[in-house]
XYZ file of C-alpha atoms in Angstrom:
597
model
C -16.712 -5.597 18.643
C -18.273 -2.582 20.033
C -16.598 -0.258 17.210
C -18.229 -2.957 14.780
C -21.678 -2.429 16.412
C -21.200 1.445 16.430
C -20.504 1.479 12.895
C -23.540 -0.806 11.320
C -26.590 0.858 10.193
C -30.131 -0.302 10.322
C -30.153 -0.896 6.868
C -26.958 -2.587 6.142
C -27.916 -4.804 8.857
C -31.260 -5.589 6.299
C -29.245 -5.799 3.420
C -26.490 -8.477 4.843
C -29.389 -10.138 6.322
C -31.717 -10.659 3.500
C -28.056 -11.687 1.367
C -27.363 -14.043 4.003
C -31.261 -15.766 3.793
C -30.758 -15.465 -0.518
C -27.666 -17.564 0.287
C -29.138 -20.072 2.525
C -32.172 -20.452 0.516
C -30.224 -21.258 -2.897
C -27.199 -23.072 -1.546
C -24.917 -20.846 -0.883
C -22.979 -17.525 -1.733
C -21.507 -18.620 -4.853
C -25.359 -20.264 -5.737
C -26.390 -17.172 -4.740
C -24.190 -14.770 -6.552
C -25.083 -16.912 -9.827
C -28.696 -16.425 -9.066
C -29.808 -12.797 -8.938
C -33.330 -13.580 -8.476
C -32.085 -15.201 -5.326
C -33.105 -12.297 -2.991
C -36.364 -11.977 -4.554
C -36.696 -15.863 -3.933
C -35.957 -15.537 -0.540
C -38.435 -12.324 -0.026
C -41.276 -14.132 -1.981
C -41.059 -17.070 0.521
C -41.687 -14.890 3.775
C -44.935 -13.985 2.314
C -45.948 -17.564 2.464
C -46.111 -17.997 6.716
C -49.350 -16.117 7.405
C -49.891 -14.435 11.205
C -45.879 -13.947 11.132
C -45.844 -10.724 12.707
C -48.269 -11.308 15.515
C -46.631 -10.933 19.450
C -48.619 -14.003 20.744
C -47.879 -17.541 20.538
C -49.639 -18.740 17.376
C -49.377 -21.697 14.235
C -51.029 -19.666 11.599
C -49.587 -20.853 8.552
C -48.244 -24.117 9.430
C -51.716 -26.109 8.312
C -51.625 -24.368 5.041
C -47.335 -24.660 4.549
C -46.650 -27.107 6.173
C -47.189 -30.106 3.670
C -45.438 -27.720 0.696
C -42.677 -26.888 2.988
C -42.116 -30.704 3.608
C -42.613 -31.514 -0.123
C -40.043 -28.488 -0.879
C -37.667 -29.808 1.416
C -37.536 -33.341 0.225
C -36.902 -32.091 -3.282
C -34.583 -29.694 -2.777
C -36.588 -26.499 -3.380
C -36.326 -23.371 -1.845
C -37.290 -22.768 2.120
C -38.984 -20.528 4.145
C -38.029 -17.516 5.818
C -40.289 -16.325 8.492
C -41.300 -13.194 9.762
C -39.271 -13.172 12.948
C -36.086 -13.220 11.282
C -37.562 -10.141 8.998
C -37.802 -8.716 12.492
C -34.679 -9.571 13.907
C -32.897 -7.405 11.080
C -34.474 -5.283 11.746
C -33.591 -4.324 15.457
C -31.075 -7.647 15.988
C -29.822 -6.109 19.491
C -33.156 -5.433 21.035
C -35.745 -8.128 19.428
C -38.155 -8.782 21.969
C -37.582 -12.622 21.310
C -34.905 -13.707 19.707
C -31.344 -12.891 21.582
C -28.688 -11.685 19.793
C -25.560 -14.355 19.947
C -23.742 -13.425 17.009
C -20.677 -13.049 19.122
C -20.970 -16.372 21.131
C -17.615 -18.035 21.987
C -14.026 -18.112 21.588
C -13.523 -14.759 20.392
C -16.695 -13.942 19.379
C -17.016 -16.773 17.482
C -13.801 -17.129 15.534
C -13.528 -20.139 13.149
C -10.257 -21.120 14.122
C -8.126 -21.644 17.514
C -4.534 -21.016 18.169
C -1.868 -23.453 16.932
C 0.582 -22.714 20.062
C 4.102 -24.138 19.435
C 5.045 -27.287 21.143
C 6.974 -26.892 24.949
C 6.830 -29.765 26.099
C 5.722 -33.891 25.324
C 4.630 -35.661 28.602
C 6.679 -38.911 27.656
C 9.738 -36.142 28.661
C 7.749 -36.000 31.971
C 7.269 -39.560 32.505
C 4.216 -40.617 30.947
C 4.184 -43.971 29.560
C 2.271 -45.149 26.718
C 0.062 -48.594 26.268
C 1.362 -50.383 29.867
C -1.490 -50.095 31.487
C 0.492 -49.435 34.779
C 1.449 -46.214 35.101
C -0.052 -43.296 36.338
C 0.537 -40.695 34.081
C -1.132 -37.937 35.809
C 1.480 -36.182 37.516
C 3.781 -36.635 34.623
C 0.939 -34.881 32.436
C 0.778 -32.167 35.173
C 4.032 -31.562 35.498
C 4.385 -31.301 31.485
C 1.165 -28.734 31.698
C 3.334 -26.603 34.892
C 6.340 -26.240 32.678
C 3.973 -24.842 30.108
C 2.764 -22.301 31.749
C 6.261 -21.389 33.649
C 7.280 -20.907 29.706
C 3.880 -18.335 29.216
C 2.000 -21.263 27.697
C 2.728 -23.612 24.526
C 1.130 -26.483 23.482
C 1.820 -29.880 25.345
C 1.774 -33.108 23.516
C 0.722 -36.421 24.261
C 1.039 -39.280 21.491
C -1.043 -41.957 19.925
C -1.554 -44.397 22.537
C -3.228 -44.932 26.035
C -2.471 -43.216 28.774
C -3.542 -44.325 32.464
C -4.940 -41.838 34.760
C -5.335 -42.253 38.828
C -5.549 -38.434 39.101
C -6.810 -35.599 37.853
C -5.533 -33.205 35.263
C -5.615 -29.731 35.699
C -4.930 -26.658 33.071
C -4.096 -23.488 35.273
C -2.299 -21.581 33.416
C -3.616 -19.548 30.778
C -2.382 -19.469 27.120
C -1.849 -23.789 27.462
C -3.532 -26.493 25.168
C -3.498 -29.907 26.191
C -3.131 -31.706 22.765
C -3.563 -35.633 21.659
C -2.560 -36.957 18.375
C -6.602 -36.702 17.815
C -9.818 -38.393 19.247
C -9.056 -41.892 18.080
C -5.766 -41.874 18.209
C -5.072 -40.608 22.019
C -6.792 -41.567 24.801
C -6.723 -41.123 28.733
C -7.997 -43.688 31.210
C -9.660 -42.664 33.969
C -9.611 -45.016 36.637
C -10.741 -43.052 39.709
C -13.501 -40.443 40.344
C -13.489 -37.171 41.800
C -14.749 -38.460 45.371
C -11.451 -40.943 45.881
C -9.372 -38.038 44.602
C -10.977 -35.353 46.045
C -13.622 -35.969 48.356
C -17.120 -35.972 49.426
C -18.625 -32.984 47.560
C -22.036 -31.980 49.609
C -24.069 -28.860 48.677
C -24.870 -25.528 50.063
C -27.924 -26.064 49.743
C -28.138 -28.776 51.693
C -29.359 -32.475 51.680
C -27.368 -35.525 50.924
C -26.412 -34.782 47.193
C -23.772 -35.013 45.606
C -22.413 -31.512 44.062
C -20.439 -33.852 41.608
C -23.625 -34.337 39.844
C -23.326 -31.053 38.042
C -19.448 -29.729 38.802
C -16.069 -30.705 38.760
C -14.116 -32.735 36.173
C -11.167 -35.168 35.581
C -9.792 -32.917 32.943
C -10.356 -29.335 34.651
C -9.371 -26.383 33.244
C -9.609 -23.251 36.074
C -6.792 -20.791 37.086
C -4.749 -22.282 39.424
C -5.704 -20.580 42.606
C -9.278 -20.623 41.944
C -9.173 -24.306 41.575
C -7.037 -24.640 44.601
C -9.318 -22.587 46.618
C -12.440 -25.245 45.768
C -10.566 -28.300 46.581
C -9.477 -27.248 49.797
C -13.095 -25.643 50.695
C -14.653 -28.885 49.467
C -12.258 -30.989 51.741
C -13.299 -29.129 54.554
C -16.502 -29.336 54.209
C -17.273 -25.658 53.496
C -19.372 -25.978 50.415
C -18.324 -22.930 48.160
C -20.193 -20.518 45.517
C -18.264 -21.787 42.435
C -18.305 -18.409 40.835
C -16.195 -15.159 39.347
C -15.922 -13.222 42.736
C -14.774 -16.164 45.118
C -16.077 -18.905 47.215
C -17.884 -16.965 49.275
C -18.480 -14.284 46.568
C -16.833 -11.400 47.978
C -13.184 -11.583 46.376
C -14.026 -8.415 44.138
C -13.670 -4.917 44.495
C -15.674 -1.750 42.242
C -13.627 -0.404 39.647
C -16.482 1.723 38.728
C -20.295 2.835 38.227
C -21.631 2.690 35.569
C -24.881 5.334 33.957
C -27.894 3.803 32.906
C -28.060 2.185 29.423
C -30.390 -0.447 27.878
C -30.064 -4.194 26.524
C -27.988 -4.074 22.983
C -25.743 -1.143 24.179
C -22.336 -1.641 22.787
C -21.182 1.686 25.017
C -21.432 2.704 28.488
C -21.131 5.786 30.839
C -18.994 5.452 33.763
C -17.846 7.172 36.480
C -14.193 6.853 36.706
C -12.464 5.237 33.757
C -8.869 5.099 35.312
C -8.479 1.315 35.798
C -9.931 0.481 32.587
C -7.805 -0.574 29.503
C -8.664 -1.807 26.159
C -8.467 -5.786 26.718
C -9.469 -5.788 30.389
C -11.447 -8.563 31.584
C -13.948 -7.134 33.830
C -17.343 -8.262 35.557
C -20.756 -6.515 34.893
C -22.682 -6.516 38.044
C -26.408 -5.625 38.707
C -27.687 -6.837 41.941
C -31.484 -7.233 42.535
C -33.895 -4.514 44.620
C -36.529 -5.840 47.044
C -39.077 -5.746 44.692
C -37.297 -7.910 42.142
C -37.281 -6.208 39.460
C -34.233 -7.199 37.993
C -35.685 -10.918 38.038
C -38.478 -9.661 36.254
C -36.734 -7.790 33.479
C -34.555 -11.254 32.964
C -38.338 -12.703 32.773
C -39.367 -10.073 29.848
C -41.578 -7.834 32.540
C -44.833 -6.821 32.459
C -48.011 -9.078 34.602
C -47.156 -11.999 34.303
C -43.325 -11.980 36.185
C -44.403 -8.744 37.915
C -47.261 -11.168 39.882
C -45.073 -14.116 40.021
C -43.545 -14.692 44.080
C -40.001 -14.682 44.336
C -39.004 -14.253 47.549
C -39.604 -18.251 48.649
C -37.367 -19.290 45.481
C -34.348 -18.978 47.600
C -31.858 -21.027 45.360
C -32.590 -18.276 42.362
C -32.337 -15.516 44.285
C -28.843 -16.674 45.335
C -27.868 -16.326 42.412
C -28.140 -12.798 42.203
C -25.854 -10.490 41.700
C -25.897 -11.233 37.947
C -22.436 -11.335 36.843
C -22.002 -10.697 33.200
C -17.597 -11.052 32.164
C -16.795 -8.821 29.092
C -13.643 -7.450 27.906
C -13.229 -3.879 27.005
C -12.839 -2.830 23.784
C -11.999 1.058 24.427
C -11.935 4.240 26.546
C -12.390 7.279 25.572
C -13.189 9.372 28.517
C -15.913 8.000 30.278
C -17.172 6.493 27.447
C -16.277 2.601 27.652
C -16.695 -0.020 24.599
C -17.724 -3.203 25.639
C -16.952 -6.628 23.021
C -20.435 -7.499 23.118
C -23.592 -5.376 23.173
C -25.312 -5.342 27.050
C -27.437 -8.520 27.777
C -30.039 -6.781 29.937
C -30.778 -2.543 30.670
C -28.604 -1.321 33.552
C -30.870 1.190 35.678
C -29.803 2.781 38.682
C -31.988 0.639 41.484
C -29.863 -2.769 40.500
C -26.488 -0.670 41.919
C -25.176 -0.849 38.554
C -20.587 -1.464 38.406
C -18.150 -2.857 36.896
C -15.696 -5.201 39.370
C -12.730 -7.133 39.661
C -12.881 -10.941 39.718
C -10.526 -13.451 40.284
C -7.587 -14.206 38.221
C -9.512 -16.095 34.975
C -8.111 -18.755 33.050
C -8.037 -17.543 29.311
C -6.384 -18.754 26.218
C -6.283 -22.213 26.670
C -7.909 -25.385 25.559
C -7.751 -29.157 25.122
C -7.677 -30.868 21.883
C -7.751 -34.423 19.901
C -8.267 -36.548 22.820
C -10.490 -38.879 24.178
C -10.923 -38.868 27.690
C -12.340 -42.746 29.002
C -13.566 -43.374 32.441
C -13.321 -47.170 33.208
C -16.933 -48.249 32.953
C -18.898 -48.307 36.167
C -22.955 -48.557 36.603
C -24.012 -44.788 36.718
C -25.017 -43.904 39.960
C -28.856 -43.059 41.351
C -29.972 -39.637 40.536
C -27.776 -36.799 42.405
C -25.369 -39.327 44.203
C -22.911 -39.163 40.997
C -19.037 -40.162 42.123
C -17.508 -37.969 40.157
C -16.234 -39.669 36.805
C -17.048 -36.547 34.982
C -15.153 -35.560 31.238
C -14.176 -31.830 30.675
C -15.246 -28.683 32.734
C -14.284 -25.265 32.103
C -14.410 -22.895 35.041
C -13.849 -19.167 35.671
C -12.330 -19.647 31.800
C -12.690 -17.338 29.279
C -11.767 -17.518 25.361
C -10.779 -20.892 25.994
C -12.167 -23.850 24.127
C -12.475 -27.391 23.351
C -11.581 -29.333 19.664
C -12.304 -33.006 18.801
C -12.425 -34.362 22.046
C -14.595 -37.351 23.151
C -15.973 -38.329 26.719
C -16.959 -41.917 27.215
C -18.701 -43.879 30.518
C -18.904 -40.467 32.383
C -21.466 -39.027 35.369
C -21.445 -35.901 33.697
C -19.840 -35.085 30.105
C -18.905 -31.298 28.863
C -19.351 -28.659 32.031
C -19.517 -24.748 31.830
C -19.527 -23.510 35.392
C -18.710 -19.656 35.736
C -17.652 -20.191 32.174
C -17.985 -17.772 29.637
C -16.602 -17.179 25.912
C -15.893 -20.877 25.261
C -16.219 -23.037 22.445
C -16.412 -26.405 22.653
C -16.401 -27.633 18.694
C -17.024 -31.115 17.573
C -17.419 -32.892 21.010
C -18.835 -36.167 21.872
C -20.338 -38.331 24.752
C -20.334 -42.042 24.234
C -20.595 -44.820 26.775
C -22.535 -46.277 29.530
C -24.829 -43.085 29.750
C -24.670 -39.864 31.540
C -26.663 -37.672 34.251
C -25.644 -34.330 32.569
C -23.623 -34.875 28.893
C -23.362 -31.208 28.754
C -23.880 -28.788 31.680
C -24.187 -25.127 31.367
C -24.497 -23.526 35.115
C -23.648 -21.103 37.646
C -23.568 -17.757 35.749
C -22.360 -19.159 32.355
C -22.477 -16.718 29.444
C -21.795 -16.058 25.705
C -21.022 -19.884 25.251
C -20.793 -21.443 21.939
C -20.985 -25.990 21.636
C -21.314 -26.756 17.888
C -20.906 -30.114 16.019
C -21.529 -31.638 18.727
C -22.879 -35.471 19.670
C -24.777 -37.432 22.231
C -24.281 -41.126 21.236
C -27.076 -43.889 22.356
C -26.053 -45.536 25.699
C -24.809 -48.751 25.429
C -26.538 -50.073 28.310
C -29.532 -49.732 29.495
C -30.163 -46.795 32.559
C -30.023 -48.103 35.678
C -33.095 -47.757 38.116
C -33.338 -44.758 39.898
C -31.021 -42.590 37.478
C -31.475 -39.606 35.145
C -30.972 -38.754 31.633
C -31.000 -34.674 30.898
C -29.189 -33.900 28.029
C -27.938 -29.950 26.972
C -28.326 -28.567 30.517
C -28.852 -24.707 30.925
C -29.486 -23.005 34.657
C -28.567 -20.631 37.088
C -28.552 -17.029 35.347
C -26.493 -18.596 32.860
C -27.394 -16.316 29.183
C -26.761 -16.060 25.453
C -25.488 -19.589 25.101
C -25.945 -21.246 21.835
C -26.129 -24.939 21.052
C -25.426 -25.421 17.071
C -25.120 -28.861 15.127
C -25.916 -31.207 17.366
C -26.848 -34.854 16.986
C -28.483 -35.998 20.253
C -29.506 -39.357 19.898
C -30.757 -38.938 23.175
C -31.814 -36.328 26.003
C -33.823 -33.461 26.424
C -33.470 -30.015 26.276
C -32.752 -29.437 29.689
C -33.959 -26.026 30.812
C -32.759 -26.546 34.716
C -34.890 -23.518 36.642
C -32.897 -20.625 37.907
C -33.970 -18.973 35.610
C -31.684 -19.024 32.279
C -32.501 -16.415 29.376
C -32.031 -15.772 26.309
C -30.280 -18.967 25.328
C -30.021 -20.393 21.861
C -30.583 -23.991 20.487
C -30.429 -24.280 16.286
C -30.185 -26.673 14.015
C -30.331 -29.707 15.864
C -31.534 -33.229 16.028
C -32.869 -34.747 18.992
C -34.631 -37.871 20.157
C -36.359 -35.990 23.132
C -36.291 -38.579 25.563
C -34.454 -37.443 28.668
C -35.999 -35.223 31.529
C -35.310 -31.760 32.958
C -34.364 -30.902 36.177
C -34.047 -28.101 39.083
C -35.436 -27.741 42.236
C -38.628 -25.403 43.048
C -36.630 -23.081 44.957
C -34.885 -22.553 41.916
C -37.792 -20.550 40.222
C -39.073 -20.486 37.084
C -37.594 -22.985 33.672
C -37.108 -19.974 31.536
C -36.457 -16.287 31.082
C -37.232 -14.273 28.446
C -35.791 -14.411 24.612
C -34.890 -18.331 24.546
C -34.723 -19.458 20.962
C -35.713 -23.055 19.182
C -34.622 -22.746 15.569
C -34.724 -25.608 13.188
C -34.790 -28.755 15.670
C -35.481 -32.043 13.777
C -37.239 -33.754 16.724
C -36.854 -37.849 15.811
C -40.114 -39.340 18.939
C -42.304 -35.815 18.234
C -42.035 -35.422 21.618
C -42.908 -31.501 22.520
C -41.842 -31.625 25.996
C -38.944 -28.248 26.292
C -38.509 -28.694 22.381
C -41.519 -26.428 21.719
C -41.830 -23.908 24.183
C -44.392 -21.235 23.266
C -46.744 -22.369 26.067
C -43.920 -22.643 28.599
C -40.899 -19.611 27.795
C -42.002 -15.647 27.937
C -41.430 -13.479 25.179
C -39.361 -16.149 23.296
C -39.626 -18.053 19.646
C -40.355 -21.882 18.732
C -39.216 -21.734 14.692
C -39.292 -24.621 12.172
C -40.394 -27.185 14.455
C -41.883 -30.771 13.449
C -45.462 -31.168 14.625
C -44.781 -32.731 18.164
C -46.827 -33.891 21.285
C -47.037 -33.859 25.068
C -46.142 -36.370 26.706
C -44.037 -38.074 29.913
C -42.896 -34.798 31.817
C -45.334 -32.239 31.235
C -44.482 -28.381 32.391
C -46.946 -25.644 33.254
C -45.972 -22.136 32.376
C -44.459 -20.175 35.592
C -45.803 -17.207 34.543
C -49.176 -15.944 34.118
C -51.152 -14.059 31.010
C -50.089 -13.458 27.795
C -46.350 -15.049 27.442
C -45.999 -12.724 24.321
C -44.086 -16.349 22.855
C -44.423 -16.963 19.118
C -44.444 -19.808 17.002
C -43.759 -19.995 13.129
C -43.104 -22.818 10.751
C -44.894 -25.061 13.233
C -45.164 -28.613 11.222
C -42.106 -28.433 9.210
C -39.177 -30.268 8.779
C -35.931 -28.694 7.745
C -37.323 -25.648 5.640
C -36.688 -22.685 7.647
C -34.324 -20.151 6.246
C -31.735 -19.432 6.887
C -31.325 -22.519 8.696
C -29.182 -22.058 11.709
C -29.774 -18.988 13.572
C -26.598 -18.511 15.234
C -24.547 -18.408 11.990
C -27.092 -16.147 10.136
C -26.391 -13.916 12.669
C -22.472 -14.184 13.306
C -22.687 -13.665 9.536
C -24.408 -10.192 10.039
């Protein structure tokens, strides 16, 4: 990755960009290739969003386009490319808006997962299909142990149903837990993760449930870090979920590292012995008194700079930011990192790469559906526990064709970064969180992914978010998603630079996140192409809420219900393009215009 980065110029970053908008634009690279006015095309409609390049929030040019960008959509003309993604090619690393995620999940984004050879087939460990009786938990478990005792493999389960009265865990790295696909295998969850487990408080105190937003029957965490949670959480001694420990201290320096600035690929440090191409190591910048590694997460300048941190005690714990990358290569003290620095590294934020604790990587569940037995869902932050799929302290591992139905809380990222989770689903009686994205989550990719309509009615006193983003967590994309309904849940604590693209939504759920928590956004958070189905504006269009970030090729949408004030004062330095539109923008999904780059 960083040899990649090091090698691309300025302008064959402009030329693969404006080929990749021809493309878009005309249907395609072999449309475009047949085309050669196709570039010209694509440059002629830029010139048709007026007020592109200003650096406030502003929907010049949608009154005037909007209507022909409609009508050129619904006959199958040629879209729009605005001036932000001009921009963006321009200086794709350091845009003062628009994050660079072109490297997002399982290996950077990689179209295709491991096919691990078969080990082992949990009907060899006791698992019984279709009887309704038997537990098949441990025999599931002890089919996923020999796996990893044999350095990983795939392990099988069959068409059929499968009863569950336990959890299933995936410790060991290089394992996939594989069905026969989504409607073909399926586990049944009978109990949640309070019988099996226990009561879950939280360290922050009050009577809620930390099963609301962590933990899941199908867990995938290294083995001792998962250990180390269950036994903290059944004494009662409510642990950071985190890289560096339960109590956050399990790490140790490996080195310091020079100053550098957001997009670097390469960094000074000061002793490179215990670094090796394909180390896993943590990034850590911890804050100064005056916060000013809050603000630059905020974009800087008046507004965060007179914003008053020190009360929002949930955000500032936090902090250290802990960033997971892998090194790509040493050459004296000259380290290459897979993906280009998400924030500057100056001296005051005690700048170092650490150790962490053993991560889960590799691995991944596939072609399964995963079926709690249907229970009302519980009042809001009292959830039991009958969560689907969380991936912890994993990275480059991922999820493929799996389903989650009559869950508390569907798809979790906690500590989680790398992932993929590709074509996904939450069905079923309706959940608190469908997808959760928390606790220091980074570089994240969930794409082709759905949120099916309850199918019954919410229950009084419960709570609908939808794709959930918090805690630090940064340059996560959402891609492809059909959300028939939710929000887009920007939780507080701060998340930045996060991506959502090419998405429909009926915008009906409601964010959360306490006011200790600080503010909803950071800087550089991205709408791009979201098909919003009630024209509700409410965290869909966000240039009056997010700081130096970018609302693109938005329908024209309203406030109403929940209604959010900006956290920060003065100019936000947010823009807003193809305001009005449906559909037109070009090249249509952010994310894979730029993993194309």
């Amino acid at each position: 990755m960083g040899e990649e980065h090091v090698g691309i110029g300025r302008r064959g970053l402009l030329g693969s960009a404006v080929a990749v908008a021809a493309a878009v634009v005309t249907g395609g690279p072999a449309a475009a290739a047949a085309r050669p006015d196709a570039a010209s095309a694509a440059a002629g409609s830029t010139g048709t969003t007026a007020g592109s390049t200003g650096t406030t929030a502003s929907s010049t040019g949608a009154t005037g386009t909007a209507a022909g960008s409609a009508g050129a959509a619904r006959h199958g003309t040629h879209g729009q490319v605005p001036g932000l993604w001009r921009e963006f090619t321009r200086s794709p690393f350091t845009h003062p808006q628009i994050p660079y995620v072109g490297r997002s999940g399982f290996r950077g984004g990689t179209a295709r997962f491991p096919r691990r050879p078969v080990v082992a087939d949990v009907r060899d460990f006791g698992a019984v299909a279709d009887d309704g009786v038997t537990d098949c938990a441990p025999a599931i478990n002890r089919a996923i142990a020999a796996a990893g005792r044999a350095g990983g493999g795939t392990v099988l389960i069959p068409p059929g149903t499968f009863r569950l009265d336990g959890l299933i865990r995936v410790g060991h790295s290089n394992v996939v837990l594989r069905g026969a696909g989504s409607d073909r295998t399926k586990l049944h969850a009978t109990r949640n993760l309070t019988e099996l487990i226990g009561v879950y408080g939280s360290r922050y105190g009050g009577d809620k449930s930390s099963w609301s937003w962590a933990g899941g029957l199908i867990w995938l965490a290294p083995t001792a870090r998962l250990d180390s949670l269950i036994a903290a959480v059944r004494a009662k001694a409510w642990p950071f979920e985190g890289w560096t420990g339960n109590r956050r201290d399990e790490w140790e320096t490996l080195t310091t590292v020079a100053p550098a600035t957001r997009g670097s690929c390469t960094v000074t440090v000061t002793d490179p012995r215990r670094l090796k191409a394909g180390r896993l190591v943590l990034l850590r910048l911890a804050d100064d008194a005056d916060h000013t590694l809050l603000e630059h997460m905020a974009g800087g300048g008046p507004g965060p700079e007179a914003y008053f941190w020190d009360d929002k005690t949930k955000l500032t714990s936090y902090v250290p930011y802990e960033w997971p990358v892998r090194v790509s290569r040493v050459r004296g003290t000259k380290v290459t990192l897979e993906r280009p620095l998400p924030l500057d590294i100056r001296p005051e934020w005690d700048p170092r790469l650490t150790t962490h604790v053993e991560p889960l990587t590799g691995s991944g569940v596939e072609d399964l559906t995963l079926e709690a037995v249907e229970t009302p869902q519980s009042p809001h932050l009292l959830d039991k526990g009958y969560n689907g799929v969380v991936f912890q302290c994993a990275y480059d591992c991922w999820a493929d064709d799996v389903v989650v139905r009559h869950v508390d809380n569907g798809f979790g990222l906690v500590a989680a970064s790398a992932c993929t989770l590709r074509r996904t689903r939450v069905a079923g009686r309706g959940s608190h969180h469908p997808y959760f994205c928390r606790e220091g989550s980074h570089d994240n990719l969930v794409e082709d992914f759905t949120i099916e309509q309850r199918t019954v009615p919410a229950p009084a006193d419960t709570q609908l978010h939808g794709i959930n983003v918090e805690g630090l967590s940064s340059h996560n994309v959402w891609s492809r998603g059909d959300m028939r309904m939710g929000t887009f849940d920007s939780h507080r604590g701060m998340p930045f630079a996060n991506v959502r693209t090419d998405i429909t939504v009926e915008n009906n759920g409601r964010h959360g996140g306490d006011a200790s928590a600080g503010p909803l956004f950071g800087a550089r958070f991205t709408h791009w192409n979201i098909r919003d189905t009630n024209n509700r504006a409410g965290l869909v269009k966000i240039d009056g809420l997010a700081p130096y970030s970018a609302t693109v090729g938005v329908n024209t949408c309203t406030e109403f219900d929940q209604i959010d004030v900006p956290d920060f004062t003065g100019d936000l330095h947010s823009r807003l393009e193809l305001y009005g539109t449906t559909d037109v923008v070009r090249p249509r999904n952010l994310y894979e215009a730029q993993r194309d780059l």
